[in-house]
mmCIF file of C-alpha atoms and ligand atoms in Angstrom:
data_model
loop_
_atom_site.group_PDB
_atom_site.id
_atom_site.type_symbol
_atom_site.label_atom_id
_atom_site.label_comp_id
_atom_site.label_asym_id
_atom_site.label_seq_id
_atom_site.Cartn_x
_atom_site.Cartn_y
_atom_site.Cartn_z
ATOM 1 C CA MET A 18 107.288 119.469 127.397
ATOM 2 C CA VAL A 19 109.937 122.170 127.871
ATOM 3 C CA ARG A 20 111.384 123.774 124.776
ATOM 4 C CA SER A 21 115.153 123.835 124.559
ATOM 5 C CA GLY A 22 116.368 125.430 121.311
ATOM 6 C CA GLN A 23 114.984 128.468 119.488
ATOM 7 C CA GLY A 24 114.301 126.737 116.194
ATOM 8 C CA ARG A 25 111.117 125.087 115.073
ATOM 9 C CA ARG A 26 110.307 121.632 116.396
ATOM 10 C CA ILE A 27 109.592 119.541 113.332
ATOM 11 C CA GLY A 28 108.012 116.096 113.372
ATOM 12 C CA VAL A 29 109.033 113.924 110.443
ATOM 13 C CA PHE A 30 106.516 111.181 109.776
ATOM 14 C CA GLY A 31 107.491 109.148 106.759
ATOM 15 C CA GLY A 32 105.517 106.496 104.995
ATOM 16 C CA THR A 33 104.372 104.960 101.781
ATOM 17 C CA PHE A 34 100.866 106.249 102.522
ATOM 18 C CA ASP A 35 99.270 103.948 99.969
ATOM 19 C CA PRO A 36 96.729 105.190 101.103
ATOM 20 C CA PRO A 37 96.866 107.363 104.256
ATOM 21 C CA HIS A 38 94.340 106.392 106.945
ATOM 22 C CA ILE A 39 93.155 107.447 110.387
ATOM 23 C CA GLY A 40 95.904 105.405 112.091
ATOM 24 C CA HIS A 41 98.467 107.719 110.490
ATOM 25 C CA LEU A 42 96.476 110.835 111.329
ATOM 26 C CA VAL A 43 95.868 109.977 114.980
ATOM 27 C CA ALA A 44 99.575 109.207 115.402
ATOM 28 C CA ALA A 45 100.575 112.543 113.845
ATOM 29 C CA VAL A 46 98.039 114.537 115.861
ATOM 30 C CA ASP A 47 98.959 112.926 119.181
ATOM 31 C CA ALA A 48 102.705 113.299 118.568
ATOM 32 C CA GLN A 49 102.239 116.975 117.660
ATOM 33 C CA ARG A 50 100.429 117.653 120.894
ATOM 34 C CA GLU A 51 102.583 115.539 123.179
ATOM 35 C CA LEU A 52 105.896 116.942 121.888
ATOM 36 C CA ASP A 53 104.677 120.488 121.219
ATOM 37 C CA LEU A 54 105.717 120.264 117.589
ATOM 38 C CA ASP A 55 105.327 123.303 115.358
ATOM 39 C CA VAL A 56 104.665 121.148 112.357
ATOM 40 C CA VAL A 57 104.452 117.489 111.404
ATOM 41 C CA LEU A 58 105.763 116.742 107.931
ATOM 42 C CA LEU A 59 104.095 113.810 106.229
ATOM 43 C CA VAL A 60 106.988 112.669 104.077
ATOM 44 C CA VAL A 61 105.790 110.613 101.147
ATOM 45 C CA ALA A 62 108.324 107.952 100.205
ATOM 46 C CA ASN A 63 109.399 107.755 96.598
ATOM 47 C CA VAL A 64 110.565 104.184 96.182
ATOM 48 C CA PRO A 65 109.955 102.347 99.428
ATOM 49 C CA TRP A 66 113.043 100.173 99.193
ATOM 50 C CA GLN A 67 111.880 97.659 101.797
ATOM 51 C CA LYS A 68 108.596 97.045 99.996
ATOM 52 C CA VAL A 69 109.493 97.452 96.384
ATOM 53 C CA GLU A 70 109.957 93.759 95.700
ATOM 54 C CA SER A 71 106.890 92.489 97.525
ATOM 55 C CA ARG A 72 104.069 94.405 95.861
ATOM 56 C CA GLU A 73 103.064 97.047 93.362
ATOM 57 C CA ILE A 74 103.251 100.547 94.875
ATOM 58 C CA SER A 75 100.917 103.262 93.565
ATOM 59 C CA PRO A 76 102.644 106.080 91.660
ATOM 60 C CA ALA A 77 104.211 108.701 93.915
ATOM 61 C CA GLU A 78 102.037 111.392 92.368
ATOM 62 C CA ASP A 79 98.841 109.573 93.400
ATOM 63 C CA ARG A 80 100.102 108.924 96.940
ATOM 64 C CA LEU A 81 101.147 112.567 97.259
ATOM 65 C CA ALA A 82 97.654 113.728 96.228
ATOM 66 C CA LEU A 83 96.061 111.388 98.781
ATOM 67 C CA VAL A 84 98.295 112.666 101.580
ATOM 68 C CA GLU A 85 97.477 116.243 100.581
ATOM 69 C CA ALA A 86 93.794 115.380 100.898
ATOM 70 C CA ALA A 87 94.425 113.771 104.303
ATOM 71 C CA ALA A 88 96.233 116.856 105.622
ATOM 72 C CA GLU A 89 93.906 119.517 104.239
ATOM 73 C CA ASP A 90 91.911 120.197 107.424
ATOM 74 C CA THR A 91 94.853 120.298 109.845
ATOM 75 C CA PRO A 92 97.120 123.355 109.628
ATOM 76 C CA PHE A 93 100.114 121.802 111.424
ATOM 77 C CA LEU A 94 100.164 118.824 109.056
ATOM 78 C CA GLN A 95 102.305 119.566 106.022
ATOM 79 C CA VAL A 96 102.955 117.293 103.131
ATOM 80 C CA SER A 97 106.538 116.898 101.998
ATOM 81 C CA ASP A 98 107.537 115.694 98.544
ATOM 82 C CA ILE A 99 111.253 115.973 99.353
ATOM 83 C CA GLU A 100 111.868 112.241 98.793
ATOM 84 C CA ILE A 101 109.903 112.219 95.560
ATOM 85 C CA ARG A 102 111.821 115.226 94.236
ATOM 86 C CA ARG A 103 115.117 113.623 95.215
ATOM 87 C CA GLY A 104 114.168 110.477 93.305
ATOM 88 C CA GLY A 105 115.658 107.047 93.761
ATOM 89 C CA PRO A 106 115.226 105.037 96.939
ATOM 90 C CA SER A 107 113.998 106.934 100.009
ATOM 91 C CA TYR A 108 116.405 106.921 102.919
ATOM 92 C CA SER A 109 115.473 108.840 106.056
ATOM 93 C CA ALA A 110 119.132 109.638 106.734
ATOM 94 C CA ASP A 111 119.233 111.684 103.507
ATOM 95 C CA THR A 112 115.893 113.343 104.210
ATOM 96 C CA LEU A 113 116.969 114.457 107.684
ATOM 97 C CA ALA A 114 120.277 115.783 106.359
ATOM 98 C CA ALA A 115 118.388 117.831 103.756
ATOM 99 C CA LEU A 116 115.955 119.200 106.368
ATOM 100 C CA HIS A 117 118.878 120.123 108.612
ATOM 101 C CA HIS A 118 120.567 121.895 105.748
ATOM 102 C CA GLU A 119 117.393 123.877 104.924
ATOM 103 C CA GLU A 120 116.720 124.853 108.524
ATOM 104 C CA PRO A 121 119.812 124.411 110.734
ATOM 105 C CA ASP A 122 118.088 125.695 113.909
ATOM 106 C CA ALA A 123 115.237 123.226 113.726
ATOM 107 C CA GLU A 124 114.939 120.304 116.102
ATOM 108 C CA LEU A 125 113.860 117.140 114.306
ATOM 109 C CA PHE A 126 111.675 114.341 115.657
ATOM 110 C CA VAL A 127 111.278 111.167 113.641
ATOM 111 C CA ILE A 128 107.878 109.630 114.320
ATOM 112 C CA LEU A 129 107.517 105.880 113.898
ATOM 113 C CA GLY A 130 104.705 103.430 114.384
ATOM 114 C CA ASN A 131 105.483 100.348 116.439
ATOM 115 C CA ASP A 132 106.251 98.106 113.444
ATOM 116 C CA ALA A 133 108.614 100.675 111.963
ATOM 117 C CA ALA A 134 110.280 101.262 115.349
ATOM 118 C CA ALA A 135 110.820 97.537 115.873
ATOM 119 C CA GLY A 136 112.640 97.351 112.515
ATOM 120 C CA PHE A 137 114.632 100.552 112.954
ATOM 121 C CA ALA A 138 118.027 98.820 113.034
ATOM 122 C CA THR A 139 117.409 97.480 109.505
ATOM 123 C CA TRP A 140 117.262 101.004 108.087
ATOM 124 C CA GLU A 141 119.970 102.324 105.818
ATOM 125 C CA ARG A 142 122.432 104.333 108.001
ATOM 126 C CA TYR A 143 120.112 104.200 111.001
ATOM 127 C CA GLU A 144 122.860 105.566 113.289
ATOM 128 C CA GLU A 145 122.803 108.773 111.245
ATOM 129 C CA VAL A 146 119.049 108.967 111.646
ATOM 130 C CA ALA A 147 119.389 108.627 115.420
ATOM 131 C CA GLU A 148 122.103 111.281 115.510
ATOM 132 C CA GLN A 149 120.071 113.811 113.581
ATOM 133 C CA ALA A 150 116.716 113.434 115.303
ATOM 134 C CA THR A 151 114.935 112.390 118.438
ATOM 135 C CA LEU A 152 113.299 109.013 117.826
ATOM 136 C CA VAL A 153 109.633 108.892 118.725
ATOM 137 C CA VAL A 154 107.620 105.695 118.827
ATOM 138 C CA VAL A 155 103.859 106.041 118.779
ATOM 139 C CA ASP A 156 102.471 102.970 120.429
ATOM 140 C CA ARG A 157 99.529 101.625 122.341
ATOM 141 C CA PRO A 158 99.603 102.373 126.068
ATOM 142 C CA GLY A 159 100.642 99.588 128.420
ATOM 143 C CA THR A 160 102.300 97.179 126.013
ATOM 144 C CA PRO A 161 105.398 98.925 124.717
ATOM 145 C CA THR A 162 106.986 97.576 121.564
ATOM 146 C CA PRO A 163 110.549 96.392 122.149
ATOM 147 C CA VAL A 164 112.901 98.901 120.531
ATOM 148 C CA ASP A 165 116.666 99.033 120.167
ATOM 149 C CA PRO A 166 117.872 100.040 123.658
ATOM 150 C CA GLN A 167 121.028 101.685 122.331
ATOM 151 C CA PHE A 168 118.880 104.719 121.428
ATOM 152 C CA ASP A 169 116.962 107.060 123.627
ATOM 153 C CA TRP A 170 113.358 106.623 122.475
ATOM 154 C CA VAL A 171 110.542 108.979 123.335
ATOM 155 C CA ARG A 172 107.190 107.224 123.636
ATOM 156 C CA VAL A 173 103.853 108.743 122.766
ATOM 157 C CA ASP A 174 100.822 106.714 123.743
ATOM 158 C CA ILE A 175 98.164 106.498 121.085
ATOM 159 C CA PRO A 176 94.985 104.449 120.964
ATOM 160 C CA GLU A 177 95.571 101.212 119.145
ATOM 161 C CA LEU A 178 93.866 101.405 115.769
ATOM 162 C CA GLU A 179 94.138 98.106 113.981
ATOM 163 C CA ILE A 180 94.129 99.746 110.556
ATOM 164 C CA SER A 181 96.630 99.508 107.730
ATOM 165 C CA SER A 182 96.921 100.707 104.175
ATOM 166 C CA THR A 183 96.924 97.026 103.189
ATOM 167 C CA GLU A 184 93.460 96.663 104.710
ATOM 168 C CA LEU A 185 92.152 99.752 102.907
ATOM 169 C CA ARG A 186 93.495 98.566 99.557
ATOM 170 C CA ALA A 187 91.868 95.174 100.086
ATOM 171 C CA ARG A 188 88.561 96.788 100.966
ATOM 172 C CA VAL A 189 88.532 98.950 97.849
ATOM 173 C CA ALA A 190 89.532 95.965 95.700
ATOM 174 C CA SER A 191 86.598 93.956 96.997
ATOM 175 C CA GLY A 192 84.118 96.822 96.777
ATOM 176 C CA ARG A 193 83.781 97.400 100.513
ATOM 177 C CA SER A 194 83.566 100.860 102.041
ATOM 178 C CA ILE A 195 86.550 102.702 103.518
ATOM 179 C CA ARG A 196 84.313 105.326 105.048
ATOM 180 C CA TYR A 197 85.548 106.409 108.525
ATOM 181 C CA LEU A 198 88.824 104.524 108.054
ATOM 182 C CA THR A 199 90.246 107.535 106.248
ATOM 183 C CA THR A 200 89.044 111.073 105.553
ATOM 184 C CA ALA A 201 86.227 111.791 103.126
ATOM 185 C CA GLY A 202 88.703 113.733 100.981
ATOM 186 C CA VAL A 203 91.057 110.755 100.739
ATOM 187 C CA ALA A 204 88.189 108.399 99.924
ATOM 188 C CA SER A 205 86.986 110.596 97.087
ATOM 189 C CA ALA A 206 90.500 111.088 95.715
ATOM 190 C CA ILE A 207 90.930 107.289 95.678
ATOM 191 C CA ALA A 208 87.657 106.945 93.757
ATOM 192 C CA ASP A 209 88.496 109.789 91.331
ATOM 193 C CA ARG A 210 91.874 108.277 90.550
ATOM 194 C CA GLY A 211 90.490 104.753 90.257
ATOM 195 C CA LEU A 212 93.076 103.410 92.696
ATOM 196 C CA TYR A 213 93.151 99.879 94.180
ATOM 197 C CA ARG A 214 90.402 98.429 91.991
HETATM 198 P P1 ATP B 24 100.972 98.950 104.602
HETATM 199 O O1 ATP B 24 99.796 98.203 105.136
HETATM 200 O O2 ATP B 24 100.955 99.133 103.116
HETATM 201 O O3 ATP B 24 102.277 98.444 105.134
HETATM 202 P P2 ATP B 24 100.782 101.007 106.628
HETATM 203 O O4 ATP B 24 99.379 101.157 107.053
HETATM 204 O O5 ATP B 24 101.691 100.223 107.526
HETATM 205 O O6 ATP B 24 100.843 100.457 105.146
HETATM 206 P P3 ATP B 24 102.867 102.905 106.071
HETATM 207 O O7 ATP B 24 102.786 103.985 105.046
HETATM 208 O O8 ATP B 24 103.689 101.698 105.800
HETATM 209 O O9 ATP B 24 101.351 102.459 106.400
HETATM 210 O O10 ATP B 24 103.273 103.501 107.479
HETATM 211 C C1 ATP B 24 103.860 104.754 107.696
HETATM 212 C C2 ATP B 24 104.084 104.926 109.192
HETATM 213 O O11 ATP B 24 102.817 104.888 109.879
HETATM 214 C C3 ATP B 24 104.918 103.818 109.863
HETATM 215 O O12 ATP B 24 105.754 104.423 110.838
HETATM 216 C C4 ATP B 24 103.874 102.929 110.510
HETATM 217 O O13 ATP B 24 104.392 102.256 111.631
HETATM 218 C C5 ATP B 24 102.824 103.948 110.926
HETATM 219 N N1 ATP B 24 101.478 103.366 111.030
HETATM 220 C C6 ATP B 24 100.817 102.661 110.100
HETATM 221 N N2 ATP B 24 99.616 102.279 110.524
HETATM 222 C C7 ATP B 24 99.487 102.761 111.783
HETATM 223 C C8 ATP B 24 98.442 102.690 112.793
HETATM 224 N N3 ATP B 24 97.290 102.032 112.570
HETATM 225 N N4 ATP B 24 98.673 103.310 113.971
HETATM 226 C C9 ATP B 24 99.850 103.961 114.185
HETATM 227 N N5 ATP B 24 100.855 104.067 113.304
HETATM 228 C C10 ATP B 24 100.692 103.473 112.118
HETATM 229 MG MG1 MG B 25 103.428 99.188 107.047
#
């Protein structure tokens, strides 16, 4: 990967992270390496507007603490509370504009899992997102997810890990272990905070 500008290359990986798991971490780590990113921001959504009506979301403060635990051993992973501080619904277009304003030289890369990439055209002001950042889809090798061809997607192959936050919540609720599906730090923070019981 050849560097073009002089500014930092910043990966922006947004999510509800309720809770974060190894699928998220492997995606962030592989994207960092493949795209030579200086940092990957794990941007914790405040009100996930596409989910808010379908289930109860854990408080932002709990999700932020879990993502901090997930990132603690990896220097290039940084946790961003920008959407929580802004309040209201979380729109990536606003987040990217704010990051651009803070650091005009930076080159931004929005990292999306295959499900998020497939639904990209449903996002609020998605054209603005595509204008402000390079779109990166992290996906299993060999079977690329169909994505909107009007944008220039970068693909990063990652091993397919059939893991979701939904699965982790269900496991905690039924008393099963989440060991090895997330970090030890995340698992103990979930227990300490009494989440998902
Ligand atoms: P939920 O089950 O509650 O929907 P989730 O596991 O999908 O949660 P999100 O916080 O919704 O997690 O996802 C944040 C981002 O991480 C999205 O871009 C999503 O596509 C991606 N992602 C989630 N799980 C994986 C996985 N196993 N491998 C790669 N990317 C993933
Ligand atoms: Mg999801």
